[in-house]
C-alpha cells in the first residue's frame, strides 16, 4: 500500500520537522520520505485535509472492551474500531472482563483476537485472582505472555498488604502496578461527587477524600517497597498535590486523568442524567482546575479515555441502579483538546496521548523518520464537530458527548501498513 | 384560571413563590370543603390517578388516596418493594404497563433520588413526587408550610428549626426550599453525623445544640429518626451514625422540661410517624403547642389542591 500525506503539520518533539508543515510518503507500511513539498509518486493515495496535523500514534491507557464475557456491550473488534476512529493506534485494555484477565490464557485470548488489527491491543493483567482483591494472580506468567501492566481496574485494591506484595513482586521484572484510588468504605454507595450538587439532589456523595486517602497510602507503600506505581484516572486536587510531592522525592510514580473529567463537572447531573454517572465521579470546577494545572506542570503524565461501554438496559434506569461509565475512545481527544485549549500547548497535549503513555508502560517512543514503520495519528485540532449517535463505533452508546460541540477532531490512523481515515 | 408553572410536581426547588401561593389559596378552598358534611367534589371526575408506592408508606398513601377520592378521581393503587424492582422488572416497564391502562396522573413514592424526574422524562402523564429517597417530598414540604401559615398568617421572618436526621430525610430539602421561598429563616439541628456537609450552601445555619436551637426558633420541626439508619450496619465496614437511641434521645429529644426552660412558646411539628420517647416525648407531641394533627388534616387539602391544579381542570 502506498500513501501520501500532503501538507500536514507534524507534532513530534523527537523529529527535526517538529511543528513544520510536511509531506510524508509511506510505502508498504514504512516511511519512505519525509520533507517539505515532496512530489507525490504516481499511483498513490493522497490524504490531505484542511489544517491537517500528524503525530506519533496515540496510546490509550485505560479502556474496557468487555470481551470476553459482555460482548453485547463491546467486543475486541468493535473496541478496536472505536479506538481507530478516536485516533488511537494502541490501547491498553482493562482486565475487568468476565472472566477477568487474571491468567496467561486470557492474555493470550485477547492478543489472538486482536492479531493483525490496525490497533495494537495491550492487555493489562489483574493484580488479584478473579479481581477479588485477596490473592495475587500469576503476574509473571502474564507478563511473559504480554501483559503490559497489572491492575484490578475500577476495583481499587483495598488491602494494603496485597498492594505492598504486588509492588514488591513486580520489582523482579520491572512490572507496572496500576491502582484506581477509591477507599470503598468512604465511597460506599456513593453515586456522584460529594459536594453542594450531591446534597441538592439527595444523591449519596463520593468524597474526594475516598480517593486521596488511597493515593496517600499507596505512596507510602511505594516508598517502602521502592517499586513502581501508576494511578489511573485521578480526579481530585489533593491527589495531584500528593503526586507532585512524591515525584519531587524521586518516587517512581506516574498518573493519568480521564479526558472527559477535564471538561465535564458535576453540574451536568442536575437532571439525574445517568449518562454522567461515572467512576471516578465528575468533580466540581475547582478540582478540574487543579487537574489541568497538574497536566501543565507534568504531575499528570497521561490523558486516557476511561472508556467503559454499558448497554442501554444498564443506563436507562433510576440513578441509583444505573451502571457507572461512559464510552470515550472517539471523543477523548476532542474532550481534552476542548478543555485544554489555551491552557496547554498542542504539543503538550499530544505528548500525553502519544509519548507519555508509552514511557509509562516502558515502551520505546515512536520515531517519525525515514526507514521507520509508520505508526501515526492524523487529526485536525481546530475543527468544531459533534458526535452523532450514528457515528459511534462502539456497541454501546453511553456517551455524554452526543450532540455536544467539541474542538479538535481525530481523522484517522496509520499502523501496520493499514489506514483508517474518515 | 391561574395555572402552575409546571406540569409535574417533582420538587419544591423548581416551584415559584407564586406557584406555592396558588397551591395554598386553592388548598384553603378545599380545606373548607372537607370540613363540610358532604366532603366530596366532582372536580376530577373521569381523571384516573395511579398511586405507585415502591416503598412502604402508610400516611402519605392514605392522604393521597383520600385527596383523590374527595376530588372524585378514579384511583388505582400499586405497591411493590424497591427490592423486587431492582431485581427484575425495571421502573420504566412497571410504569409503562400501568400507563397502558390510560392513567392521567401518577403519584409515586420511590426509594431512589431522581426517580420522579426519571419518570417525567420517560412517560406521558403528570407526575406527583410523593417522596424520592433523600431528594424531595414536595407535598410534605407544602403541607408543613401551609400549617405554619395557618397558625401565623405569614411565614415571612419566621424562625424555623428542623431537628434530627437531615442527611437521610426525604423531606428536609423540600422543607428548606419551601420555607425559604416564603421568606422564613431556617436552621438545622442534629448530630453532625446526620447533617450533610454542604448544607450551608442552601443558606441555612447549622446548630448542634438543641437547647440553643429551640431558644432561637418560633417553630421546631422534629424529624423522625429512622431506626433502620441506626441499625443497618451489616454491609462492609459501615458504622452506626450515632451510638444508641438512648443517647440520641438525651441529646436531641424534645421534652417538656426543655420547653419549660424557654422564655417563649414555640410550635411543635412532626411529619410522622413519631417515635414517641425518641425525638419527641408523648407529653410534647400531644400538647396544645403541637400542630401535628393539623399537619395531617392539611395534608389532604394541600394534596387535593396539587392534584387539581396539575390536572388543569376548570371548576
PDB file of C-alpha atoms in Angstrom, chain A residues 32-211:
ATOM      1  CA  UNK A  32       9.929   6.257   2.687  1.00  0.00           C
ATOM      2  CA  UNK A  33      10.242  10.028   2.518  1.00  0.00           C
ATOM      3  CA  UNK A  34       9.521  12.956   4.781  1.00  0.00           C
ATOM      4  CA  UNK A  35      10.084  16.632   3.984  1.00  0.00           C
ATOM      5  CA  UNK A  36       8.736  19.894   2.692  1.00  0.00           C
ATOM      6  CA  UNK A  37       6.975  19.999  -0.664  1.00  0.00           C
ATOM      7  CA  UNK A  38       7.653  16.448  -1.787  1.00  0.00           C
ATOM      8  CA  UNK A  39       6.283  15.366  -5.135  1.00  0.00           C
ATOM      9  CA  UNK A  40       3.817  12.517  -4.742  1.00  0.00           C
ATOM     10  CA  UNK A  41       4.825   9.413  -6.642  1.00  0.00           C
ATOM     11  CA  UNK A  42       2.430   8.033  -9.231  1.00  0.00           C
ATOM     12  CA  UNK A  43      -0.452   5.709  -8.325  1.00  0.00           C
ATOM     13  CA  UNK A  44      -0.546   6.710  -4.711  1.00  0.00           C
ATOM     14  CA  UNK A  45      -3.488   7.569  -2.459  1.00  0.00           C
ATOM     15  CA  UNK A  46      -3.143  11.177  -1.371  1.00  0.00           C
ATOM     16  CA  UNK A  47      -4.540  12.216   2.006  1.00  0.00           C
ATOM     17  CA  UNK A  48      -4.952  15.838   2.905  1.00  0.00           C
ATOM     18  CA  UNK A  49      -7.342  17.915   4.965  1.00  0.00           C
ATOM     19  CA  UNK A  50      -7.821  21.494   5.999  1.00  0.00           C
ATOM     20  CA  UNK A  51      -5.334  22.170   8.835  1.00  0.00           C
ATOM     21  CA  UNK A  52      -4.219  18.546   8.883  1.00  0.00           C
ATOM     22  CA  UNK A  53      -1.915  17.581  11.753  1.00  0.00           C
ATOM     23  CA  UNK A  54       0.049  14.416  12.236  1.00  0.00           C
ATOM     24  CA  UNK A  55       1.762  12.882  15.252  1.00  0.00           C
ATOM     25  CA  UNK A  56       3.037   9.591  16.568  1.00  0.00           C
ATOM     26  CA  UNK A  57       0.150   7.151  17.077  1.00  0.00           C
ATOM     27  CA  UNK A  58      -1.735   7.689  20.318  1.00  0.00           C
ATOM     28  CA  UNK A  59      -1.931   5.044  23.036  1.00  0.00           C
ATOM     29  CA  UNK A  60      -4.881   4.803  25.405  1.00  0.00           C
ATOM     30  CA  UNK A  61      -4.001   3.606  28.876  1.00  0.00           C
ATOM     31  CA  UNK A  62      -7.457   2.802  30.095  1.00  0.00           C
ATOM     32  CA  UNK A  63     -10.236   1.248  28.043  1.00  0.00           C
ATOM     33  CA  UNK A  64     -12.524  -1.643  28.854  1.00  0.00           C
ATOM     34  CA  UNK A  65     -13.563  -3.836  25.926  1.00  0.00           C
ATOM     35  CA  UNK A  66     -15.923  -6.138  27.891  1.00  0.00           C
ATOM     36  CA  UNK A  67     -14.618  -9.117  25.890  1.00  0.00           C
ATOM     37  CA  UNK A  68     -14.736 -11.905  26.998  1.00  0.00           C
ATOM     38  CA  UNK A  69     -17.993 -12.000  28.902  1.00  0.00           C
ATOM     39  CA  UNK A  70     -20.030  -8.962  27.968  1.00  0.00           C
ATOM     40  CA  UNK A  71     -19.783  -8.978  24.203  1.00  0.00           C
ATOM     41  CA  UNK A  72     -23.189  -7.309  23.963  1.00  0.00           C
ATOM     42  CA  UNK A  73     -21.539  -4.157  25.344  1.00  0.00           C
ATOM     43  CA  UNK A  74     -18.311  -4.232  23.343  1.00  0.00           C
ATOM     44  CA  UNK A  75     -16.134  -6.741  21.549  1.00  0.00           C
ATOM     45  CA  UNK A  76     -12.460  -6.546  20.845  1.00  0.00           C
ATOM     46  CA  UNK A  77     -13.407  -5.850  17.237  1.00  0.00           C
ATOM     47  CA  UNK A  78     -15.854  -3.013  17.959  1.00  0.00           C
ATOM     48  CA  UNK A  79     -13.473  -1.608  20.559  1.00  0.00           C
ATOM     49  CA  UNK A  80     -10.678  -1.532  18.001  1.00  0.00           C
ATOM     50  CA  UNK A  81     -12.935   0.277  15.537  1.00  0.00           C
ATOM     51  CA  UNK A  82     -13.780   2.874  18.158  1.00  0.00           C
ATOM     52  CA  UNK A  83     -10.113   3.293  19.050  1.00  0.00           C
ATOM     53  CA  UNK A  84      -9.153   3.742  15.396  1.00  0.00           C
ATOM     54  CA  UNK A  85     -11.853   6.363  14.909  1.00  0.00           C
ATOM     55  CA  UNK A  86     -10.602   8.108  18.015  1.00  0.00           C
ATOM     56  CA  UNK A  87      -7.032   8.319  16.716  1.00  0.00           C
ATOM     57  CA  UNK A  88      -5.530   5.581  18.893  1.00  0.00           C
ATOM     58  CA  UNK A  89      -3.100   3.118  17.344  1.00  0.00           C
ATOM     59  CA  UNK A  90      -2.739   1.216  20.610  1.00  0.00           C
ATOM     60  CA  UNK A  91      -4.994   0.518  23.581  1.00  0.00           C
ATOM     61  CA  UNK A  92      -4.136  -0.959  26.938  1.00  0.00           C
ATOM     62  CA  UNK A  93      -7.284  -2.780  27.949  1.00  0.00           C
ATOM     63  CA  UNK A  94      -8.671  -3.308  31.406  1.00  0.00           C
ATOM     64  CA  UNK A  95      -8.697  -6.834  32.836  1.00  0.00           C
ATOM     65  CA  UNK A  96     -12.219  -6.304  34.184  1.00  0.00           C
ATOM     66  CA  UNK A  97     -13.816  -8.816  31.836  1.00  0.00           C
ATOM     67  CA  UNK A  98     -15.778 -11.966  32.668  1.00  0.00           C
ATOM     68  CA  UNK A  99     -13.758 -13.998  33.420  1.00  0.00           C
ATOM     69  CA  UNK A 100     -11.170 -11.358  34.184  1.00  0.00           C
ATOM     70  CA  UNK A 101      -7.770 -11.267  32.520  1.00  0.00           C
ATOM     71  CA  UNK A 102      -6.064 -12.861  35.504  1.00  0.00           C
ATOM     72  CA  UNK A 103      -4.071 -15.662  33.848  1.00  0.00           C
ATOM     73  CA  UNK A 104      -1.957 -16.168  30.770  1.00  0.00           C
ATOM     74  CA  UNK A 105      -4.584 -17.966  28.708  1.00  0.00           C
ATOM     75  CA  UNK A 106      -6.890 -14.951  28.748  1.00  0.00           C
ATOM     76  CA  UNK A 107      -3.979 -12.643  27.990  1.00  0.00           C
ATOM     77  CA  UNK A 108      -3.350 -14.908  25.016  1.00  0.00           C
ATOM     78  CA  UNK A 109      -7.042 -14.921  24.017  1.00  0.00           C
ATOM     79  CA  UNK A 110      -7.110 -11.137  23.849  1.00  0.00           C
ATOM     80  CA  UNK A 111      -3.886 -10.983  21.885  1.00  0.00           C
ATOM     81  CA  UNK A 112      -5.014 -13.624  19.419  1.00  0.00           C
ATOM     82  CA  UNK A 113      -8.315 -11.901  18.847  1.00  0.00           C
ATOM     83  CA  UNK A 114      -6.588  -8.645  18.003  1.00  0.00           C
ATOM     84  CA  UNK A 115      -3.950 -10.256  15.839  1.00  0.00           C
ATOM     85  CA  UNK A 116      -3.483  -8.435  12.547  1.00  0.00           C
ATOM     86  CA  UNK A 117      -5.639  -5.482  13.579  1.00  0.00           C
ATOM     87  CA  UNK A 118      -4.608  -1.935  12.821  1.00  0.00           C
ATOM     88  CA  UNK A 119      -4.745  -1.107  16.540  1.00  0.00           C
ATOM     89  CA  UNK A 120      -2.267  -2.750  18.891  1.00  0.00           C
ATOM     90  CA  UNK A 121      -4.062  -4.322  21.808  1.00  0.00           C
ATOM     91  CA  UNK A 122      -2.050  -4.315  25.009  1.00  0.00           C
ATOM     92  CA  UNK A 123      -3.732  -6.436  27.664  1.00  0.00           C
ATOM     93  CA  UNK A 124      -3.390  -5.467  31.293  1.00  0.00           C
ATOM     94  CA  UNK A 125      -3.498  -8.340  33.760  1.00  0.00           C
ATOM     95  CA  UNK A 126      -5.348  -8.373  37.059  1.00  0.00           C
ATOM     96  CA  UNK A 127      -3.356  -7.880  40.251  1.00  0.00           C
ATOM     97  CA  UNK A 128      -5.530 -10.322  42.159  1.00  0.00           C
ATOM     98  CA  UNK A 129      -7.089 -13.633  41.186  1.00  0.00           C
ATOM     99  CA  UNK A 130     -10.615 -13.021  39.969  1.00  0.00           C
ATOM    100  CA  UNK A 131     -10.155  -9.335  40.818  1.00  0.00           C
ATOM    101  CA  UNK A 132     -11.313 -10.291  44.299  1.00  0.00           C
ATOM    102  CA  UNK A 133      -8.580  -8.263  45.968  1.00  0.00           C
ATOM    103  CA  UNK A 134      -7.396 -11.218  48.054  1.00  0.00           C
ATOM    104  CA  UNK A 135      -4.704 -13.346  46.401  1.00  0.00           C
ATOM    105  CA  UNK A 136      -2.016 -12.302  43.942  1.00  0.00           C
ATOM    106  CA  UNK A 137      -2.617 -13.506  40.370  1.00  0.00           C
ATOM    107  CA  UNK A 138       0.233 -15.082  38.371  1.00  0.00           C
ATOM    108  CA  UNK A 139       1.747 -11.759  37.403  1.00  0.00           C
ATOM    109  CA  UNK A 140       4.998 -13.009  35.930  1.00  0.00           C
ATOM    110  CA  UNK A 141       3.244 -15.608  33.808  1.00  0.00           C
ATOM    111  CA  UNK A 142       1.001 -12.898  32.377  1.00  0.00           C
ATOM    112  CA  UNK A 143       3.947 -10.562  31.950  1.00  0.00           C
ATOM    113  CA  UNK A 144       5.741 -13.206  29.895  1.00  0.00           C
ATOM    114  CA  UNK A 145       2.640 -13.662  27.743  1.00  0.00           C
ATOM    115  CA  UNK A 146       2.424  -9.937  27.011  1.00  0.00           C
ATOM    116  CA  UNK A 147       0.541  -8.202  29.820  1.00  0.00           C
ATOM    117  CA  UNK A 148       1.853  -4.636  29.861  1.00  0.00           C
ATOM    118  CA  UNK A 149       0.741  -3.716  33.389  1.00  0.00           C
ATOM    119  CA  UNK A 150      -1.249  -5.021  36.353  1.00  0.00           C
ATOM    120  CA  UNK A 151      -4.408  -3.514  37.731  1.00  0.00           C
ATOM    121  CA  UNK A 152      -7.705  -4.558  39.261  1.00  0.00           C
ATOM    122  CA  UNK A 153      -9.438  -1.953  37.106  1.00  0.00           C
ATOM    123  CA  UNK A 154     -12.066   0.039  38.964  1.00  0.00           C
ATOM    124  CA  UNK A 155     -11.904  -2.472  41.823  1.00  0.00           C
ATOM    125  CA  UNK A 156      -9.401  -0.406  43.730  1.00  0.00           C
ATOM    126  CA  UNK A 157      -7.029  -2.563  45.788  1.00  0.00           C
ATOM    127  CA  UNK A 158      -8.288  -2.156  49.350  1.00  0.00           C
ATOM    128  CA  UNK A 159      -5.900  -4.419  51.224  1.00  0.00           C
ATOM    129  CA  UNK A 160      -2.611  -2.539  51.736  1.00  0.00           C
ATOM    130  CA  UNK A 161      -0.786  -5.810  52.217  1.00  0.00           C
ATOM    131  CA  UNK A 162      -1.877  -7.033  48.789  1.00  0.00           C
ATOM    132  CA  UNK A 163      -0.695  -3.858  47.119  1.00  0.00           C
ATOM    133  CA  UNK A 164       2.584  -3.958  49.007  1.00  0.00           C
ATOM    134  CA  UNK A 165       3.097  -7.532  47.874  1.00  0.00           C
ATOM    135  CA  UNK A 166       2.279  -6.700  44.257  1.00  0.00           C
ATOM    136  CA  UNK A 167       4.669  -3.740  44.256  1.00  0.00           C
ATOM    137  CA  UNK A 168       7.467  -5.866  45.672  1.00  0.00           C
ATOM    138  CA  UNK A 169       6.795  -8.857  43.449  1.00  0.00           C
ATOM    139  CA  UNK A 170       6.780  -6.775  40.255  1.00  0.00           C
ATOM    140  CA  UNK A 171      10.261  -5.451  41.005  1.00  0.00           C
ATOM    141  CA  UNK A 172      11.723  -8.759  39.819  1.00  0.00           C
ATOM    142  CA  UNK A 173      10.699  -7.978  36.226  1.00  0.00           C
ATOM    143  CA  UNK A 174      10.101  -4.208  36.454  1.00  0.00           C
ATOM    144  CA  UNK A 175       6.361  -4.764  36.096  1.00  0.00           C
ATOM    145  CA  UNK A 176       3.996  -1.837  36.455  1.00  0.00           C
ATOM    146  CA  UNK A 177       1.237  -1.785  39.062  1.00  0.00           C
ATOM    147  CA  UNK A 178      -1.712   0.489  38.319  1.00  0.00           C
ATOM    148  CA  UNK A 179      -4.240   1.348  41.008  1.00  0.00           C
ATOM    149  CA  UNK A 180      -7.519   3.199  40.816  1.00  0.00           C
ATOM    150  CA  UNK A 181      -7.718   5.100  44.086  1.00  0.00           C
ATOM    151  CA  UNK A 182     -11.029   4.607  45.851  1.00  0.00           C
ATOM    152  CA  UNK A 183     -11.493   3.765  49.518  1.00  0.00           C
ATOM    153  CA  UNK A 184     -14.639   1.681  49.380  1.00  0.00           C
ATOM    154  CA  UNK A 185     -15.715   2.291  52.955  1.00  0.00           C
ATOM    155  CA  UNK A 186     -15.680   6.022  52.306  1.00  0.00           C
ATOM    156  CA  UNK A 187     -17.296   5.940  48.869  1.00  0.00           C
ATOM    157  CA  UNK A 188     -19.822   3.287  49.956  1.00  0.00           C
ATOM    158  CA  UNK A 189     -22.972   3.516  47.823  1.00  0.00           C
ATOM    159  CA  UNK A 190     -21.821   6.907  46.526  1.00  0.00           C
ATOM    160  CA  UNK A 191     -23.360   7.985  43.238  1.00  0.00           C
ATOM    161  CA  UNK A 192     -21.634  11.242  42.338  1.00  0.00           C
ATOM    162  CA  UNK A 193     -19.076  13.764  43.571  1.00  0.00           C
ATOM    163  CA  UNK A 194     -19.820  14.741  47.154  1.00  0.00           C
ATOM    164  CA  UNK A 195     -20.462  18.455  47.203  1.00  0.00           C
ATOM    165  CA  UNK A 196     -23.196  21.045  47.055  1.00  0.00           C
ATOM    166  CA  UNK A 197     -24.659  19.411  43.980  1.00  0.00           C
ATOM    167  CA  UNK A 198     -24.990  15.942  45.514  1.00  0.00           C
ATOM    168  CA  UNK A 199     -26.662  17.484  48.532  1.00  0.00           C
ATOM    169  CA  UNK A 200     -29.179  19.351  46.370  1.00  0.00           C
ATOM    170  CA  UNK A 201     -30.010  16.177  44.505  1.00  0.00           C
ATOM    171  CA  UNK A 202     -30.199  13.966  47.577  1.00  0.00           C
ATOM    172  CA  UNK A 203     -27.697  11.596  45.983  1.00  0.00           C
ATOM    173  CA  UNK A 204     -25.084   9.957  48.164  1.00  0.00           C
ATOM    174  CA  UNK A 205     -21.717  11.537  47.504  1.00  0.00           C
ATOM    175  CA  UNK A 206     -18.314  10.067  46.755  1.00  0.00           C
ATOM    176  CA  UNK A 207     -15.994  12.311  48.742  1.00  0.00           C
ATOM    177  CA  UNK A 208     -12.681  13.428  47.248  1.00  0.00           C
ATOM    178  CA  UNK A 209     -11.277  12.010  50.468  1.00  0.00           C
ATOM    179  CA  UNK A 210     -12.029   8.441  49.321  1.00  0.00           C
ATOM    180  CA  UNK A 211      -9.517   8.877  46.501  1.00  0.00           C
TER     181      UNK A 211
END
